[in-house]
mmCIF file of C-alpha atoms and ligand atoms in Angstrom:
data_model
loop_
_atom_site.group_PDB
_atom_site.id
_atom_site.type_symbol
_atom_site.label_atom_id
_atom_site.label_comp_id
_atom_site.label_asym_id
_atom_site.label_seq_id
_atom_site.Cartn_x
_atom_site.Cartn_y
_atom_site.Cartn_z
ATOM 1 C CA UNK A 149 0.000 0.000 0.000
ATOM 2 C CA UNK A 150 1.724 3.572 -0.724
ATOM 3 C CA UNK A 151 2.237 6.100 1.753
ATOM 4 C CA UNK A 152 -0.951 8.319 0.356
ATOM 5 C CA UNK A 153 -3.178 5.190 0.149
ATOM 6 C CA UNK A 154 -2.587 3.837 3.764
ATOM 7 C CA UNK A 155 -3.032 7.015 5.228
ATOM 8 C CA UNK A 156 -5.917 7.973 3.644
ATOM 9 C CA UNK A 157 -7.534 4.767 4.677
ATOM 10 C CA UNK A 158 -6.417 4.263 7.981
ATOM 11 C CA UNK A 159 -6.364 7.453 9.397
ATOM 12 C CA UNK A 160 -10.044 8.109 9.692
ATOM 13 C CA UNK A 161 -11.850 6.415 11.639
ATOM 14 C CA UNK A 162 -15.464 6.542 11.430
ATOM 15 C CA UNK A 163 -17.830 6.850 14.285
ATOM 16 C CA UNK A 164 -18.160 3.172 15.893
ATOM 17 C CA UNK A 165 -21.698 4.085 17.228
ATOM 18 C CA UNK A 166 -23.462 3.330 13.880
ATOM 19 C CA UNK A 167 -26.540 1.128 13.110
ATOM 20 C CA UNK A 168 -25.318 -2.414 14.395
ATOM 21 C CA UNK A 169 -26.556 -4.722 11.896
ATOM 22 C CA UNK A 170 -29.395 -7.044 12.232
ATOM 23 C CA UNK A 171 -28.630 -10.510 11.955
ATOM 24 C CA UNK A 172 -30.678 -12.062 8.991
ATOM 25 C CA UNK A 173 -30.703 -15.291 10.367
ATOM 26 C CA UNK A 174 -29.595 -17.048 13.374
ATOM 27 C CA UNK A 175 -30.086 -20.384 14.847
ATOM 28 C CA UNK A 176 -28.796 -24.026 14.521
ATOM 29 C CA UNK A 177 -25.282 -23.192 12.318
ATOM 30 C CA UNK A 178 -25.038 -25.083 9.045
ATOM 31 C CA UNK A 179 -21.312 -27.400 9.480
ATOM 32 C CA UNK A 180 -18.978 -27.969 6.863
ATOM 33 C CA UNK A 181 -15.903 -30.180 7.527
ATOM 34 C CA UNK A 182 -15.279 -27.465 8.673
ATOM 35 C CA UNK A 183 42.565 -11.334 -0.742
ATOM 36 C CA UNK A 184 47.976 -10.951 1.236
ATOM 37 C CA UNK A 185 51.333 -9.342 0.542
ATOM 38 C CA UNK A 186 51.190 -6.511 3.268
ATOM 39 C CA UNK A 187 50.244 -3.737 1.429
ATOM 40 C CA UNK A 188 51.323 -4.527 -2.200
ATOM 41 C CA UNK A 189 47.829 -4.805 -3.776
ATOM 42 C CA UNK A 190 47.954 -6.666 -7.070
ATOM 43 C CA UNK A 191 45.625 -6.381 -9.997
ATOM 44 C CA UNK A 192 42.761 -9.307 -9.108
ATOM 45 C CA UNK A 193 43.026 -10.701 -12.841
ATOM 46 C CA UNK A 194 46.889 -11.286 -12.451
ATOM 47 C CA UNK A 195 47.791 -15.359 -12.377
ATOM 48 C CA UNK A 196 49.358 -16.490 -8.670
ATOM 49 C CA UNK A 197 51.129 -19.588 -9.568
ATOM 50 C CA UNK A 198 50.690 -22.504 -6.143
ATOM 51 C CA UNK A 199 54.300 -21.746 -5.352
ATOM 52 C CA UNK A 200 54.313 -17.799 -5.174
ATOM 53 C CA UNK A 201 50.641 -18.111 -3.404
ATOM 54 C CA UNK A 202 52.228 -20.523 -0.632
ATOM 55 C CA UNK A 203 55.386 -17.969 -0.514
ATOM 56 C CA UNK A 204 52.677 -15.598 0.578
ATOM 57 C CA UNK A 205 51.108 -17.915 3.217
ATOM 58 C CA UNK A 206 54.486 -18.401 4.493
ATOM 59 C CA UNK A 207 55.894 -14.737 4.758
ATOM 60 C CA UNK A 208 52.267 -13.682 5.992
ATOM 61 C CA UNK A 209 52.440 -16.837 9.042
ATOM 62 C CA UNK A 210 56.178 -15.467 9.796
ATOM 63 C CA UNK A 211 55.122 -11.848 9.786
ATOM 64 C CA UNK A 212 52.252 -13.120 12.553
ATOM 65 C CA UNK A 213 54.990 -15.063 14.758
ATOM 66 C CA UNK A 214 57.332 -12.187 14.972
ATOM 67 C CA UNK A 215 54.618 -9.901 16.079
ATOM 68 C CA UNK A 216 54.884 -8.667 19.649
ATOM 69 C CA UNK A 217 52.453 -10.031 21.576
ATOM 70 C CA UNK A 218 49.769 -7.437 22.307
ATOM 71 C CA UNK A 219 46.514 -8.303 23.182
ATOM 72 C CA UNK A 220 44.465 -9.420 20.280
ATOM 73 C CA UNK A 221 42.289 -5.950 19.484
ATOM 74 C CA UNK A 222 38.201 -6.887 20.655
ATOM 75 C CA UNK A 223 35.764 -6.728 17.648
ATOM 76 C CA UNK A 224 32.767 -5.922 18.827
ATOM 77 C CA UNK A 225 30.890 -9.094 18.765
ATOM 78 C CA UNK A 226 27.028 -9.102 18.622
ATOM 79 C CA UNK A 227 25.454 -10.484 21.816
ATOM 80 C CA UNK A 228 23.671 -13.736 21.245
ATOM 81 C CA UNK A 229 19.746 -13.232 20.749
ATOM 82 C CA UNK A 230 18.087 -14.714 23.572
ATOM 83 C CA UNK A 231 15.659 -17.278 22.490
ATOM 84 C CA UNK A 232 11.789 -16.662 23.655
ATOM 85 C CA UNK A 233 10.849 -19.352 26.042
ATOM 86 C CA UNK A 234 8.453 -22.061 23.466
ATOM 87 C CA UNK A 235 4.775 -21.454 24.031
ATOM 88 C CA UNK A 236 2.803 -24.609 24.440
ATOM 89 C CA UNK A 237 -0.607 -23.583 23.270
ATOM 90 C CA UNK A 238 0.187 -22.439 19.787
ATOM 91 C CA UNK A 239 -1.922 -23.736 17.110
ATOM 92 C CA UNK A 240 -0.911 -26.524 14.986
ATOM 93 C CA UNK A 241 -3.063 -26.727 12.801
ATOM 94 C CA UNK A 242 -6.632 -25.684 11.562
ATOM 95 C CA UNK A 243 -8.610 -27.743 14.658
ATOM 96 C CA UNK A 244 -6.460 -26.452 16.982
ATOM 97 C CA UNK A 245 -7.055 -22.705 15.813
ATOM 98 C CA UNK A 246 -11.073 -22.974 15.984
ATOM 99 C CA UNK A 247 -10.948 -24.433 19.167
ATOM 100 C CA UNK A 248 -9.136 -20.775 20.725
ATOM 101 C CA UNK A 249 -12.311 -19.263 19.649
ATOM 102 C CA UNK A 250 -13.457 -18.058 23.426
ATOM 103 C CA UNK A 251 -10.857 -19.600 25.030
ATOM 104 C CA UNK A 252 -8.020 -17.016 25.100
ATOM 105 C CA UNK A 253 -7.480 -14.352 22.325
ATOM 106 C CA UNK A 254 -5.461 -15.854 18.806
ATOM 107 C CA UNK A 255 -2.340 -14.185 17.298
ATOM 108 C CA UNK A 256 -0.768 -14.007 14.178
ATOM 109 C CA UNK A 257 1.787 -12.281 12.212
ATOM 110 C CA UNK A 258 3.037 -12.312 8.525
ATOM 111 C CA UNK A 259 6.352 -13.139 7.265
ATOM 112 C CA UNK A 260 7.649 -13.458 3.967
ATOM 113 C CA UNK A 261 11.047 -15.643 4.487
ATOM 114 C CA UNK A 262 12.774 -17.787 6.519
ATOM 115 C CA UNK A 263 14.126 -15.783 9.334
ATOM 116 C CA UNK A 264 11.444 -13.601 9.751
ATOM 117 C CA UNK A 265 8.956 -17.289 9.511
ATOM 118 C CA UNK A 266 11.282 -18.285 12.422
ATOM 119 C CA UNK A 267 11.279 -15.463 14.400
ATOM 120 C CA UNK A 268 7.445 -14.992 14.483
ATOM 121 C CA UNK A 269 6.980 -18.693 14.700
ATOM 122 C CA UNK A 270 9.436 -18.801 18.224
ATOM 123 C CA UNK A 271 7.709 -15.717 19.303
ATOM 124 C CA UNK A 272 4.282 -17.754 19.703
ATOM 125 C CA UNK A 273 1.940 -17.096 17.501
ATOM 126 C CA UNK A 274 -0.724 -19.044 16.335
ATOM 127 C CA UNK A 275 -0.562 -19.280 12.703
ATOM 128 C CA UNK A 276 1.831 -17.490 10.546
ATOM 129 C CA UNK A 277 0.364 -15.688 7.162
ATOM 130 C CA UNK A 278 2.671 -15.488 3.928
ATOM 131 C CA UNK A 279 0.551 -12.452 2.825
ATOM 132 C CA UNK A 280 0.076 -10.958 -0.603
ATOM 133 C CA UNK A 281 1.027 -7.918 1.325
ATOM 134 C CA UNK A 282 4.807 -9.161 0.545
ATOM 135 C CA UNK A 283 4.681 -6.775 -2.504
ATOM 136 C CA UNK A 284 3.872 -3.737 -0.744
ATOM 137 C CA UNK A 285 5.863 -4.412 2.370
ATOM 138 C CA UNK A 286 9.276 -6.341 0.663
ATOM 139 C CA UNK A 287 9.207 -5.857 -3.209
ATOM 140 C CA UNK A 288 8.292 -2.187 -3.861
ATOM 141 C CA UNK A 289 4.931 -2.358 -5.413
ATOM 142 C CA UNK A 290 2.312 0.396 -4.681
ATOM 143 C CA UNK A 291 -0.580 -2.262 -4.210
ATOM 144 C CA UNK A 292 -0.583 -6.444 -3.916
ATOM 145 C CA UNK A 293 -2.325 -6.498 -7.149
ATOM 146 C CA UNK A 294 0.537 -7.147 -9.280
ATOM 147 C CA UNK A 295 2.022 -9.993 -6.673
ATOM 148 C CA UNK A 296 1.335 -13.582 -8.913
ATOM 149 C CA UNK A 297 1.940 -17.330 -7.936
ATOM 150 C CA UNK A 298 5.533 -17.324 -8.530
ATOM 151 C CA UNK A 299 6.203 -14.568 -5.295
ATOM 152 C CA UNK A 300 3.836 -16.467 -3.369
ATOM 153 C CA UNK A 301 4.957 -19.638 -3.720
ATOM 154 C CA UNK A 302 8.566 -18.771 -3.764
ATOM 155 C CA UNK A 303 7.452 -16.581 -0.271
ATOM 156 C CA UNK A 304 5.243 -19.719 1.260
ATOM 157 C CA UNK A 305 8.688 -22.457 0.758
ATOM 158 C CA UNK A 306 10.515 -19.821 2.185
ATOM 159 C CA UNK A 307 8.799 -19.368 5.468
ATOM 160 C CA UNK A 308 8.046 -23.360 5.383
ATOM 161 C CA UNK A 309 11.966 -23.808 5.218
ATOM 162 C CA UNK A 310 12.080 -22.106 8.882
ATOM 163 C CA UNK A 311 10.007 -24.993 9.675
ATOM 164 C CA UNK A 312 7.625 -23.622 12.131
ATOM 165 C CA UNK A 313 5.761 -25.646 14.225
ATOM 166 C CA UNK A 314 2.353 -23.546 14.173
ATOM 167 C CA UNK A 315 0.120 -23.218 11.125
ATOM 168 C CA UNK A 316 1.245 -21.514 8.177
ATOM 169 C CA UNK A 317 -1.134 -20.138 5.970
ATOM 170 C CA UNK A 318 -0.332 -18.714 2.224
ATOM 171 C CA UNK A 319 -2.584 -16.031 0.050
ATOM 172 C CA UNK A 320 -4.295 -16.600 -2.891
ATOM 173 C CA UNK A 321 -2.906 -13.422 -4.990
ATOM 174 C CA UNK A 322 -5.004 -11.074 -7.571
ATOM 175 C CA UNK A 323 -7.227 -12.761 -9.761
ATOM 176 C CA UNK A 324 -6.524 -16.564 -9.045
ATOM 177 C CA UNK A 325 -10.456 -16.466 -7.581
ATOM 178 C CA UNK A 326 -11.860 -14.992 -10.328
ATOM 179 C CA UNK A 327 -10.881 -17.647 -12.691
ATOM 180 C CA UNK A 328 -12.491 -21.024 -12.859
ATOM 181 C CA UNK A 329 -12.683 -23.580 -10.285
ATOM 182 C CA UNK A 330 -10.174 -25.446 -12.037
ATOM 183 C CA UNK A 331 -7.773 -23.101 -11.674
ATOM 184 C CA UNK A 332 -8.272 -22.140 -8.062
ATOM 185 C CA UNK A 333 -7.862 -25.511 -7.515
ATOM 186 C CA UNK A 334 -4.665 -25.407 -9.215
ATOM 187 C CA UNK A 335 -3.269 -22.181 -7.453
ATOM 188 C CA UNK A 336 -4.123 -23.652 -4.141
ATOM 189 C CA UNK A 337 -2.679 -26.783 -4.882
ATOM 190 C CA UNK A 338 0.987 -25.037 -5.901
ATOM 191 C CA UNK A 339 0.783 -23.434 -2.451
ATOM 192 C CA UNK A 340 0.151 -26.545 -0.385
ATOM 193 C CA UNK A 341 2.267 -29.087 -2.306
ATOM 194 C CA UNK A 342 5.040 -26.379 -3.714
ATOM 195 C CA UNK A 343 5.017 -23.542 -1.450
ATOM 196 C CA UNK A 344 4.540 -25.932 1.917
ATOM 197 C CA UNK A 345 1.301 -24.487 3.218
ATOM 198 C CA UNK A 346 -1.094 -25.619 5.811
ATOM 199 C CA UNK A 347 -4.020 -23.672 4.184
ATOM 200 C CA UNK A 348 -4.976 -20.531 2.132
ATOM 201 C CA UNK A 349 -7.025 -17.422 2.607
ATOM 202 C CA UNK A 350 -8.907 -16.504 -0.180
ATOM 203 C CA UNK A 351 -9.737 -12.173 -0.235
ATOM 204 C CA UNK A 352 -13.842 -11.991 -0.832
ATOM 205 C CA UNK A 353 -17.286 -13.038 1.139
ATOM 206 C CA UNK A 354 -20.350 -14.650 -0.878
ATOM 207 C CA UNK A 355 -18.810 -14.052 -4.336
ATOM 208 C CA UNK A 356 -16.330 -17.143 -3.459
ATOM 209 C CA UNK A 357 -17.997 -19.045 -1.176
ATOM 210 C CA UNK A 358 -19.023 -21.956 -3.357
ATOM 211 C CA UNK A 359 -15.720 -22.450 -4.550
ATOM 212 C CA UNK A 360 -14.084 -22.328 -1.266
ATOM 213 C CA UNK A 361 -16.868 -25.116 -0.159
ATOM 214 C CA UNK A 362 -15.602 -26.511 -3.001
ATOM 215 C CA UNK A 363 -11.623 -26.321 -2.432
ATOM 216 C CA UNK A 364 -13.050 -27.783 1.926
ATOM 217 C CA UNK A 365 -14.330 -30.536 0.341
ATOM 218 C CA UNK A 366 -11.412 -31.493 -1.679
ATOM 219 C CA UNK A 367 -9.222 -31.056 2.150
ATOM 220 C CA UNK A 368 -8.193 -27.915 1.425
ATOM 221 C CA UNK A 369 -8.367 -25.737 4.473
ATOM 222 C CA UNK A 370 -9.399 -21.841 4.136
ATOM 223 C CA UNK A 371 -8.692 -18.688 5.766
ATOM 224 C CA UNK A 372 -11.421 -16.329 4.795
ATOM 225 C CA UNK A 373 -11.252 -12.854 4.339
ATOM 226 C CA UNK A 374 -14.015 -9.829 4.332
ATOM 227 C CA UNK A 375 -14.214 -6.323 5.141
ATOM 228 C CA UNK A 376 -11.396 -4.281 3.127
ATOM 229 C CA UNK A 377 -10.534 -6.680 0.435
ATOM 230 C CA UNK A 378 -6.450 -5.162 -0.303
ATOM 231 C CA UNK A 379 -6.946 -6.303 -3.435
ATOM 232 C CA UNK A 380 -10.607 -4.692 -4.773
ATOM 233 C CA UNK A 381 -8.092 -1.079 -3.990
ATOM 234 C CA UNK A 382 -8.662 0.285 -7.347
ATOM 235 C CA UNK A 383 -12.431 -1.067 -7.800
ATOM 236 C CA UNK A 384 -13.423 0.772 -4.735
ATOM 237 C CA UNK A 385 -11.044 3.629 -5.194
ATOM 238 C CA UNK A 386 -8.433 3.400 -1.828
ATOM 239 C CA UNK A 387 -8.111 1.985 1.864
ATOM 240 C CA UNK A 388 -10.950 2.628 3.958
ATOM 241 C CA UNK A 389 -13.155 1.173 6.793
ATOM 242 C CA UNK A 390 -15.935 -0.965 5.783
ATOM 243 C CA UNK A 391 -19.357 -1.049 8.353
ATOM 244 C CA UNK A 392 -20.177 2.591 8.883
ATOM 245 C CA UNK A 393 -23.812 1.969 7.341
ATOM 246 C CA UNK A 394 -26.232 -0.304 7.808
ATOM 247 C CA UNK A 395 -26.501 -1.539 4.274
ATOM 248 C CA UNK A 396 -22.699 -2.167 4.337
ATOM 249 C CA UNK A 397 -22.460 -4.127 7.758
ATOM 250 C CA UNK A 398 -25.665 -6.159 6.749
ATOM 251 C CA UNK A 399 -23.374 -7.378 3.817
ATOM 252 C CA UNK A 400 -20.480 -7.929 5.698
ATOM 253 C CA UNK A 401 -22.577 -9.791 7.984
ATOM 254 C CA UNK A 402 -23.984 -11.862 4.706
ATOM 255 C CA UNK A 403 -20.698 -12.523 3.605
ATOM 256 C CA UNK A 404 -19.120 -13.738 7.132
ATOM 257 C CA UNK A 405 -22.193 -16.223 7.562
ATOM 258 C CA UNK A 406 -21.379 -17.412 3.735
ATOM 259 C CA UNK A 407 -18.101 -17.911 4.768
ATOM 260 C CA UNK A 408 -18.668 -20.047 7.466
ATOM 261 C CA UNK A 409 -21.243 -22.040 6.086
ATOM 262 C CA UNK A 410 -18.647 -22.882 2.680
ATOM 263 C CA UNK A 411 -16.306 -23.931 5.537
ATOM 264 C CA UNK A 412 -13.990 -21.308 6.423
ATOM 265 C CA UNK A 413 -11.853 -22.561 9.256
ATOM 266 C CA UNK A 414 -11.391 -18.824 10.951
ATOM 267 C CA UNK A 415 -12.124 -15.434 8.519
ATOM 268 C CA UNK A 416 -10.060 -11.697 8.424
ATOM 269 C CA UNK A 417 -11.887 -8.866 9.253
ATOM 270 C CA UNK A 418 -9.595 -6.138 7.843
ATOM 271 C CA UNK A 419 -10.680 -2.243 8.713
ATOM 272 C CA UNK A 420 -13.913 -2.688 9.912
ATOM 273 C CA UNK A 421 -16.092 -1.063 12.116
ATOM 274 C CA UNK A 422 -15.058 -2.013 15.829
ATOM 275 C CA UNK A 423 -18.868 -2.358 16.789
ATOM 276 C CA UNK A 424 -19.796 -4.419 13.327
ATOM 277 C CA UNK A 425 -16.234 -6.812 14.196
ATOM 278 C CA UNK A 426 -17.662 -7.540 17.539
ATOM 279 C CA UNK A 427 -20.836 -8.752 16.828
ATOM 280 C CA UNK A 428 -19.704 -10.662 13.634
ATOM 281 C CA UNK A 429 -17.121 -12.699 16.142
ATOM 282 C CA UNK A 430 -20.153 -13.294 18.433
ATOM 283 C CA UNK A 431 -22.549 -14.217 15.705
ATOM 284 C CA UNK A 432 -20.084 -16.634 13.573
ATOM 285 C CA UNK A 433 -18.473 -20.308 14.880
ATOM 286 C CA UNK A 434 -14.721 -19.748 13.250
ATOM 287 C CA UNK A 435 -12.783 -17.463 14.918
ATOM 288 C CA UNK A 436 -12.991 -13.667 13.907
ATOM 289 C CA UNK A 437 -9.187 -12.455 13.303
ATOM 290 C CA UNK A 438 -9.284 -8.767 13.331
ATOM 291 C CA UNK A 439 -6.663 -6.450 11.507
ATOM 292 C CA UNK A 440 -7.548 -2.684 12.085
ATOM 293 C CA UNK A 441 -10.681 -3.957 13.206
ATOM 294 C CA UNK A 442 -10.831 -3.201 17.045
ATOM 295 C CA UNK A 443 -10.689 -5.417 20.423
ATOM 296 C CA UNK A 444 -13.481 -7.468 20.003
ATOM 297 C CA UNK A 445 -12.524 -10.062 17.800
ATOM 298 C CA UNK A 446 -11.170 -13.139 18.213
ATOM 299 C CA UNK A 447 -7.615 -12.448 17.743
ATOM 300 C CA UNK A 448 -5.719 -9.949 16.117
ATOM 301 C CA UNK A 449 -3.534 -10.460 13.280
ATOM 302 C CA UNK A 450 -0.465 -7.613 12.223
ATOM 303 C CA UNK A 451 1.681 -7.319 9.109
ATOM 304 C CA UNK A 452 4.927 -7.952 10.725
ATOM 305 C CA UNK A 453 7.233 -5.236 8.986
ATOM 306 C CA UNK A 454 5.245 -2.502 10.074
ATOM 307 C CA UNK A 455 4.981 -3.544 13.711
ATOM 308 C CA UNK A 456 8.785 -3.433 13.410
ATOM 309 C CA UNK A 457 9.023 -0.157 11.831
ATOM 310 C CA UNK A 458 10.900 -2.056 8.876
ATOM 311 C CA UNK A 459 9.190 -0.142 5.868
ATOM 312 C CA UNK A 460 9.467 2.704 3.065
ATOM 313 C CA UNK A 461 6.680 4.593 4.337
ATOM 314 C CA UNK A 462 4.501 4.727 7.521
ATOM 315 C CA UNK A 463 2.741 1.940 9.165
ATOM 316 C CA UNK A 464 -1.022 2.178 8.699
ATOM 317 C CA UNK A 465 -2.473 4.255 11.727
ATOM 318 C CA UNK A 466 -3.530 1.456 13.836
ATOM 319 C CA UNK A 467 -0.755 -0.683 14.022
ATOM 320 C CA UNK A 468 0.891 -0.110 17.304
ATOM 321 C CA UNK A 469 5.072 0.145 16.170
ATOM 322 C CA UNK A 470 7.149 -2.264 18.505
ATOM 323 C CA UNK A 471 10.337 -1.773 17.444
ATOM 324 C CA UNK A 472 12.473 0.932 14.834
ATOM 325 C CA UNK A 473 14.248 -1.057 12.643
ATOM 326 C CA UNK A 474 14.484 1.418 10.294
ATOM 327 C CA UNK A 475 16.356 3.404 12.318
ATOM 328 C CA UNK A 476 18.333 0.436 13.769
ATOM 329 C CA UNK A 477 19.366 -0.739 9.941
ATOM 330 C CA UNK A 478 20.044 2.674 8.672
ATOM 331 C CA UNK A 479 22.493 3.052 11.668
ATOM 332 C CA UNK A 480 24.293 -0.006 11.088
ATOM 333 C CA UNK A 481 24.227 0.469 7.398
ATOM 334 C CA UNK A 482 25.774 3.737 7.494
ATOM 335 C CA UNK A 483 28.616 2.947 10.687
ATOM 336 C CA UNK A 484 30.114 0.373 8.013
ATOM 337 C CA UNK A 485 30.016 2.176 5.078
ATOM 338 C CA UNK A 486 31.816 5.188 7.446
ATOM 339 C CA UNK A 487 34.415 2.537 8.736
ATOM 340 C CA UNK A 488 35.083 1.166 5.031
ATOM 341 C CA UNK A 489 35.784 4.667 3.947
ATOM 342 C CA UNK A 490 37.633 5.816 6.293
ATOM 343 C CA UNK A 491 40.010 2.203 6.417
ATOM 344 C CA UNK A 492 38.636 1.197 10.079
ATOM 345 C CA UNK A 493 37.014 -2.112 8.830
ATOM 346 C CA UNK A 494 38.783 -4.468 8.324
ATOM 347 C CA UNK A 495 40.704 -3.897 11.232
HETATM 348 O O1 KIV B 727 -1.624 -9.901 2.819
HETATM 349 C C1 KIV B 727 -1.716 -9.723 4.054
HETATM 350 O O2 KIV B 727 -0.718 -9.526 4.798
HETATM 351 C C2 KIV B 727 -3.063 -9.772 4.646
HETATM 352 C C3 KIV B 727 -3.209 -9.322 6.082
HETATM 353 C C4 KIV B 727 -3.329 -7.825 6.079
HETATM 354 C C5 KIV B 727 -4.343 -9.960 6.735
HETATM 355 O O3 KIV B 727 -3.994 -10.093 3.983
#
């Protein structure tokens, strides 16, 4: 998402106090299964014949024993990262994740490679998202609409390399919903079987809830996703909230019960209305996973780089920053390329 476009979305919000919506129905809920010669530099393309290179060894070895014996200089060594204790309740997989739903609040983060999959894995979350949100976050593009297969599934074996040990979810990018089943199929597929995934989330509410019954009952498990659809940014013209009327939270409400009736094992609510989020996650079985979307979900799920402060432009205005690293790389960055100049590294 670009600077402009975040903040314009996120940085309103609308009053929570609007029409709640009215459930249209409610009762029994439908189940689906669910380089050394001191100084003499020499040109790097000229030939160093075995003898003259072992001369060099030899001199340089001599040179080291007839050096007075001063304390070996300290290079300032990184302290070792403390590991975060393991968490024992962390979801596994999809059963485990619906059965948090009112027991104690879910957590998830995104992450896009290995380290970061590890990281966020060790830190305890519950399932870890390869979002389509990779190509505004990591590879420069103003919205995830042009992100395809080949990032995702690149991204998903990646993260499934770090081998985390909680449920690891993958994105369906732009378009692969829109085309037929067949080829939904197909996308989902490459994410399980080449990417590593656990599951997908699929962006949209009753528009794709047949096929995502359909992709259920083929053992594909899916992550729903309603409210600001990231990827619909140029049909409905920038980020926003989604709830503030009545018309609009009786669809979302629609969309969540289609959702869990096609089998959705938990669904996104992404920047909606904190009142409309709350009564969704009381009104639905699968856990509500709010993103922008207020306390009263189910759990809350962040896009990892901007909780870091690891980004080209600002974090969207709800996301509470827990770290700089901006400022922490930049520093770094710029202390070596100081020391390099100025002959202090290597030492
Ligand atoms: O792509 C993504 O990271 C997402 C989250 C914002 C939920 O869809």
């Amino acid at each position: 998402m670009s600077d402009e476009e975040a903040q314009s979305s996120h940085s309103q919000p609308v009053d929570p106090s609007a029409d709640k919506p009215k459930p249209k129905r409610r009762g029994p809920v439908r189940r689906k299964k669910l380089s050394t010669d001191g100084g003499n530099p020499q040109p790097r393309n000229q030939k160093t014949d075995t003898q003259s290179l072992s001369a060099s060894v030899k001199q340089d070895s001599e040179k080291k024993e007839n050096k007075p014996t001063t304390a070996p200089k300290q290079r300032r060594a990184s302290k070792p990262v403390e590991k975060p204790k393991p968490v024992d309740d962390q979801a596994r997989n999809v059963r485990d994740l619906a059965a948090l739903k009112g027991k104690r609040p879910i957590v998830a983060l995104t992450a896009y490679d290995a380290v970061m999959g590890r990281m966020v894995c060790d830190a305890g979350v519950d399932f870890i998202l390869v979002g389509d949100s990779v190509g505004t976050t990591l590879l420069g593009h103003k919205t995830t609409i042009p992100v395809d297969m080949i990032d995702m599934v690149r991204h998903t074996a990646a993260v499934r390399r770090a081998q985390p040990n909680c449920l690891l979810v993958a994105d369906l990018p732009f378009g692969e919903a829109s085309f037929s089943f067949d080829g939904l199929l197909e996308s989902a597929r490459r994410l399980m079987q080449e990417g590593g995934a656990d599951a997908v989330k699929i962006e949209g509410g009753r528009d794709v809830a047949d096929d995502i019954e359909k992709l259920v009952a083929t053992g594909i498990p899916v992550l729903g996703h309603i409210g600001l659809l990231p990827q619909t940014v140029k049909a409905i013209g920038g980020y926003r909230k989604f709830g503030s009327d009545r018309e609009e939270a009786e669809d979302l409400y629609t969309d969540a019960i289609a959702l869990e009736e096609a089998g959705c094992f938990a669904v996104i609510a992404e920047m909606m209305e904190e009142n409309v989020a709350k009564e969704l996650a009381r009104q639905i079985l699968p856990p509500l996973i709010g993103i922008g979307s207020g306390a009263g979900c189910d759990g809350q799920i962040l896009v990892t780089t901007d909780l870091l402060g690891y980004n080209l432009g600002k974090a969207p205005s709800f996301v509470k920053t827990y770290a700089n690293l901006n400022q922490v790389i930049s520093k770094a960055l710029s202390q070596f390329v100081s020391e390099v100049r100025k002959g202090e590294f290597p030492s």
